[in-house]
XYZ file of N, CA and C in Angstrom:
369
model
N -22.499 152.954 -63.626
C -22.689 153.622 -64.881
C -24.128 153.570 -65.321
N -24.710 154.612 -65.684
C -26.050 154.706 -66.218
C -25.998 155.388 -67.527
N -26.752 154.804 -68.624
C -26.899 155.449 -69.749
C -28.229 155.185 -70.491
N -28.623 156.136 -71.234
C -29.966 156.035 -71.764
C -29.930 156.286 -73.338
N -30.961 155.911 -74.026
C -31.200 156.149 -75.388
C -32.637 156.393 -75.520
N -32.934 157.393 -76.377
C -34.432 157.788 -76.576
C -34.452 157.573 -78.074
N -35.675 156.704 -78.379
C -35.819 156.251 -79.719
C -37.275 157.008 -80.028
N -37.286 157.908 -80.631
C -38.554 158.784 -80.854
C -39.455 158.132 -81.877
N -38.979 157.187 -82.717
C -39.666 156.391 -83.693
C -40.506 155.461 -83.036
N -39.981 154.710 -81.911
C -40.688 153.700 -81.295
C -41.211 154.282 -80.022
N -41.205 155.494 -79.899
C -41.662 156.201 -78.544
C -41.070 155.504 -77.275
N -39.806 155.202 -77.294
C -39.423 154.271 -76.354
C -37.987 154.931 -75.704
N -37.814 154.911 -74.289
C -36.644 155.200 -73.743
C -36.019 154.010 -73.139
N -34.614 153.704 -73.512
C -34.030 152.532 -73.156
C -33.030 153.127 -72.065
N -33.009 152.553 -70.958
C -32.111 152.997 -69.767
C -31.217 151.635 -69.398
N -29.926 151.674 -69.315
C -29.243 150.600 -68.819
C -28.281 151.063 -67.768
N -28.393 150.190 -66.747
C -27.746 150.512 -65.345
C -26.745 149.424 -65.115
N -25.390 149.633 -64.778
C -24.589 148.813 -64.368
C -23.827 149.123 -63.270
N -23.325 148.262 -62.448
C -22.511 148.551 -61.244
C -23.504 148.880 -60.220
N -22.898 149.493 -59.255
C -23.564 149.885 -57.891
C -24.607 151.060 -58.296
N -25.744 150.943 -58.030
C -26.775 152.038 -58.195
C -27.328 152.709 -57.056
N -27.192 153.835 -56.879
C -27.490 154.724 -55.603
C -28.797 155.556 -55.997
N -29.148 156.199 -54.969
C -30.183 157.400 -55.149
C -29.587 158.322 -55.892
N -28.536 158.818 -55.680
C -27.851 159.928 -56.423
C -27.796 159.720 -57.972
N -27.552 158.365 -58.386
C -27.578 158.046 -59.791
C -29.046 158.197 -60.362
N -30.029 157.866 -59.554
C -31.472 157.878 -60.015
C -31.688 159.403 -60.235
N -31.261 160.138 -59.349
C -31.537 161.599 -59.405
C -30.721 162.195 -60.519
N -29.612 161.729 -60.795
C -28.918 162.491 -61.802
C -29.452 162.092 -63.343
N -29.884 160.720 -63.257
C -30.624 160.175 -64.666
C -31.877 161.168 -64.757
N -32.665 161.452 -63.808
C -33.806 162.323 -63.954
C -33.582 163.644 -64.558
N -32.393 164.198 -63.906
C -31.993 165.448 -64.559
C -31.659 165.562 -65.786
N -30.875 164.410 -66.284
C -30.320 164.373 -67.567
C -31.535 164.198 -68.579
N -32.588 163.244 -68.230
C -33.665 163.048 -68.958
C -34.412 164.493 -69.268
N -34.802 165.140 -67.999
C -35.460 166.304 -68.214
C -34.716 167.269 -69.186
N -33.444 167.327 -69.183
C -32.738 168.289 -69.954
C -32.634 167.862 -71.496
N -32.944 166.684 -71.796
C -32.841 166.142 -73.154
C -33.918 166.621 -73.870
N -33.764 167.399 -74.988
C -35.044 167.738 -75.861
C -35.613 166.653 -76.466
N -34.928 165.519 -76.537
C -35.739 164.380 -77.335
C -36.710 163.709 -76.221
N -36.556 164.044 -74.943
C -37.438 163.274 -73.864
C -38.666 163.662 -74.051
N -39.759 162.567 -73.748
C -41.175 162.765 -73.656
C -41.697 161.911 -72.733
N -42.461 162.409 -71.619
C -42.849 161.740 -70.571
C -43.818 160.638 -70.962
N -44.363 160.664 -72.245
C -45.282 159.614 -72.724
C -44.648 158.500 -73.280
N -43.288 158.432 -73.476
C -42.746 157.178 -73.999
C -42.723 156.159 -72.952
N -42.723 154.867 -73.548
C -42.742 153.930 -72.687
C -41.000 153.747 -72.212
N -40.671 152.912 -71.130
C -39.459 152.764 -70.661
C -39.110 151.369 -70.668
N -37.927 151.036 -71.131
C -37.325 149.599 -70.679
C -36.139 149.880 -69.892
N -35.932 149.618 -68.518
C -34.858 149.718 -67.792
C -34.068 148.558 -67.377
N -32.877 148.420 -67.980
C -32.176 147.116 -67.829
C -31.186 147.108 -66.592
N -31.676 146.512 -65.526
C -30.807 146.461 -64.410
C -29.982 145.105 -64.152
N -30.040 144.360 -65.253
C -29.397 142.983 -65.043
C -27.860 143.097 -64.572
N -27.182 144.099 -64.886
C -25.641 144.337 -64.679
C -25.638 145.259 -63.564
N -26.634 145.527 -62.720
C -26.680 146.545 -61.631
C -26.562 145.945 -60.241
N -26.082 146.504 -59.254
C -26.117 146.124 -57.850
C -27.128 147.106 -57.214
N -28.265 146.646 -56.950
C -29.372 147.416 -56.343
C -29.375 147.241 -54.719
N -28.472 146.585 -54.306
C -28.617 146.048 -53.018
C -28.443 147.412 -51.927
N -27.892 148.456 -52.278
C -27.768 149.593 -51.485
C -28.879 150.599 -51.489
N -29.893 150.299 -52.400
C -31.349 151.197 -52.232
C -32.010 150.815 -51.174
N -32.390 151.748 -50.321
C -33.330 151.571 -49.035
C -34.804 151.820 -49.690
N -35.731 151.360 -48.734
C -37.118 151.578 -49.087
C -37.408 153.147 -49.322
N -36.792 153.930 -48.586
C -36.825 155.171 -48.595
C -36.274 155.829 -49.893
N -35.253 155.343 -50.361
C -34.644 155.605 -51.652
C -35.732 155.221 -52.794
N -36.353 154.067 -52.848
C -37.363 153.686 -53.688
C -38.656 154.533 -53.774
N -38.935 154.832 -52.386
C -40.128 155.845 -52.386
C -39.720 157.061 -53.152
N -38.670 157.708 -52.881
C -38.240 159.053 -53.533
C -37.999 158.815 -55.051
N -37.409 157.697 -55.418
C -37.388 157.532 -57.012
C -38.679 157.348 -57.442
N -39.608 156.750 -56.845
C -41.043 156.518 -57.390
C -41.728 157.992 -57.471
N -41.435 158.702 -56.573
C -42.052 160.009 -56.440
C -41.709 161.047 -57.543
N -40.448 160.808 -58.011
C -39.871 161.647 -59.049
C -39.876 160.842 -60.544
N -40.922 159.945 -60.663
C -40.884 159.084 -61.873
C -41.149 160.146 -63.067
N -40.410 159.951 -63.970
C -40.687 160.800 -65.261
C -41.567 160.015 -66.211
N -42.723 159.941 -66.106
C -43.784 159.178 -66.898
C -45.099 159.733 -66.613
N -46.042 159.232 -67.420
C -47.465 159.823 -67.255
C -48.223 158.424 -66.794
N -49.322 158.781 -66.204
C -50.144 157.614 -65.859
C -50.571 156.533 -66.966
N -50.343 155.542 -66.707
C -50.826 154.313 -67.789
C -49.537 154.050 -68.548
N -48.510 154.736 -68.461
C -47.345 154.479 -69.324
C -46.859 153.281 -68.953
N -46.279 152.289 -69.773
C -45.551 151.056 -69.241
C -44.051 151.296 -69.226
N -43.585 150.624 -68.143
C -42.233 150.692 -67.906
C -41.749 149.060 -67.493
N -40.886 148.745 -68.340
C -40.417 147.262 -68.062
C -39.180 147.325 -67.563
N -38.924 146.616 -66.488
C -37.514 146.600 -65.744
C -37.088 145.150 -65.906
N -35.805 145.231 -66.247
C -35.033 143.807 -66.417
C -34.271 143.658 -65.170
N -34.477 142.560 -64.480
C -33.711 142.154 -63.308
C -33.073 140.878 -63.318
N -31.960 140.715 -62.649
C -31.273 139.563 -62.820
C -31.598 138.450 -61.931
N -32.344 138.488 -60.761
C -32.549 137.576 -59.660
C -33.785 137.892 -59.146
N -34.028 137.077 -58.151
C -35.353 137.223 -57.198
C -35.177 138.205 -56.223
N -34.035 138.605 -55.715
C -33.941 139.780 -54.843
C -34.167 141.019 -55.617
N -33.397 141.150 -56.967
C -33.898 142.375 -57.439
C -35.331 142.573 -58.078
N -35.923 141.260 -58.299
C -37.314 141.275 -58.701
C -38.222 141.807 -57.525
N -37.778 141.435 -56.183
C -38.478 141.764 -55.173
C -38.511 143.332 -54.950
N -37.324 144.004 -55.251
C -37.072 145.548 -55.355
C -37.978 146.189 -56.270
N -38.097 145.446 -57.423
C -38.910 145.958 -58.594
C -40.397 146.009 -58.050
N -40.751 144.805 -57.465
C -42.101 144.884 -57.110
C -42.463 145.906 -55.938
N -41.629 146.015 -55.007
C -41.765 147.248 -54.132
C -41.730 148.572 -54.759
N -40.828 148.824 -55.747
C -41.009 150.057 -56.471
C -42.117 150.307 -57.211
N -42.628 149.186 -57.969
C -43.908 149.355 -58.424
C -45.089 149.561 -57.523
N -44.999 149.191 -56.336
C -46.103 149.361 -55.329
C -46.058 150.926 -54.797
N -44.712 151.448 -54.805
C -44.671 152.915 -54.429
C -45.045 153.685 -55.661
N -44.803 153.154 -56.808
C -45.409 154.073 -58.069
C -46.853 154.068 -57.993
N -47.315 153.061 -57.689
C -48.932 153.000 -57.650
C -49.625 153.962 -56.519
N -48.754 154.062 -55.420
C -49.110 155.003 -54.367
C -49.043 156.647 -54.774
N -48.305 156.897 -55.697
C -48.113 158.164 -56.357
C -49.277 158.597 -57.222
N -49.377 159.710 -57.670
C -50.402 160.224 -58.708
C -49.992 159.730 -60.102
N -48.882 159.058 -60.188
C -48.298 158.583 -61.587
C -49.226 157.756 -62.132
N -49.143 156.456 -61.279
C -49.974 155.441 -61.871
C -49.407 154.439 -63.073
N -48.147 154.861 -63.333
C -47.462 153.963 -64.527
C -47.694 152.487 -64.162
N -47.553 151.686 -65.227
C -47.664 150.302 -65.204
C -46.323 149.672 -65.200
N -45.842 149.139 -64.243
C -44.540 148.434 -64.131
C -44.658 147.081 -64.165
N -43.543 146.369 -64.580
C -43.596 144.918 -64.851
C -42.114 144.510 -64.881
N -41.856 143.513 -64.144
C -40.309 142.965 -64.068
C -40.233 141.843 -65.104
N -39.111 141.632 -65.714
C -38.799 140.765 -66.663
C -37.297 140.227 -66.387
N -37.012 138.996 -67.037
C -35.526 138.474 -66.962
C -34.933 138.669 -68.219
N -35.667 138.804 -69.485
C -35.150 138.903 -70.650
C -35.706 139.778 -71.557
N -34.914 140.436 -72.335
C -35.138 141.690 -73.129
C -36.260 141.345 -74.192
N -36.332 140.252 -74.803
C -37.406 140.022 -75.713
C -38.796 140.098 -75.053
N -38.848 139.452 -73.831
C -40.071 139.570 -73.425
C -40.655 140.924 -73.047
N -39.724 141.696 -72.504
C -39.979 143.181 -72.261
C -40.482 143.803 -73.212
N -39.709 143.819 -74.440
C -39.941 144.536 -75.703
C -41.382 144.063 -76.211
N -41.571 142.628 -76.309
C -43.001 142.235 -76.555
C -44.067 142.937 -75.862
N -43.977 142.867 -74.344
C -44.722 143.676 -73.581
C -45.150 144.995 -73.767
N -43.984 145.758 -74.053
C -44.057 147.166 -74.314
C -44.751 147.351 -75.611
N -44.445 146.395 -76.550
C -44.856 146.593 -77.962
C -46.489 146.422 -77.985
N -47.263 145.748 -77.024
C -48.727 145.326 -76.953
C -49.374 146.629 -76.993
N -48.855 147.868 -76.683
C -49.559 148.981 -76.509
C -49.679 149.744 -77.756
N -48.744 149.428 -78.827
C -48.633 150.171 -80.026
C -49.557 149.880 -80.993
């Protein structure tokens, strides 16, 4: 399950991922966001993966997701992960993002308050 909420007042997109997460889910999320009139590529993002199973994502999947990132250079994206194996995937994903033209700034967190505080530093 993937759901998102766009908070225009806070210039923030909150994405929650639960269950097995595959490349197709990332692609469907990107299509949904692009079609949403409230979506703005300049908004920061908090992506909560603490209830997600990311183990089926390959390195090729991560590269493809990074190439299709819906953000602008310098935008902060906080990713909440539950354990060190997920955190390693987040670090690899962040590396792939840096290799694209996007250059968004990604950081991994284990708790929501820290992620919100980091996102809030740019306001």
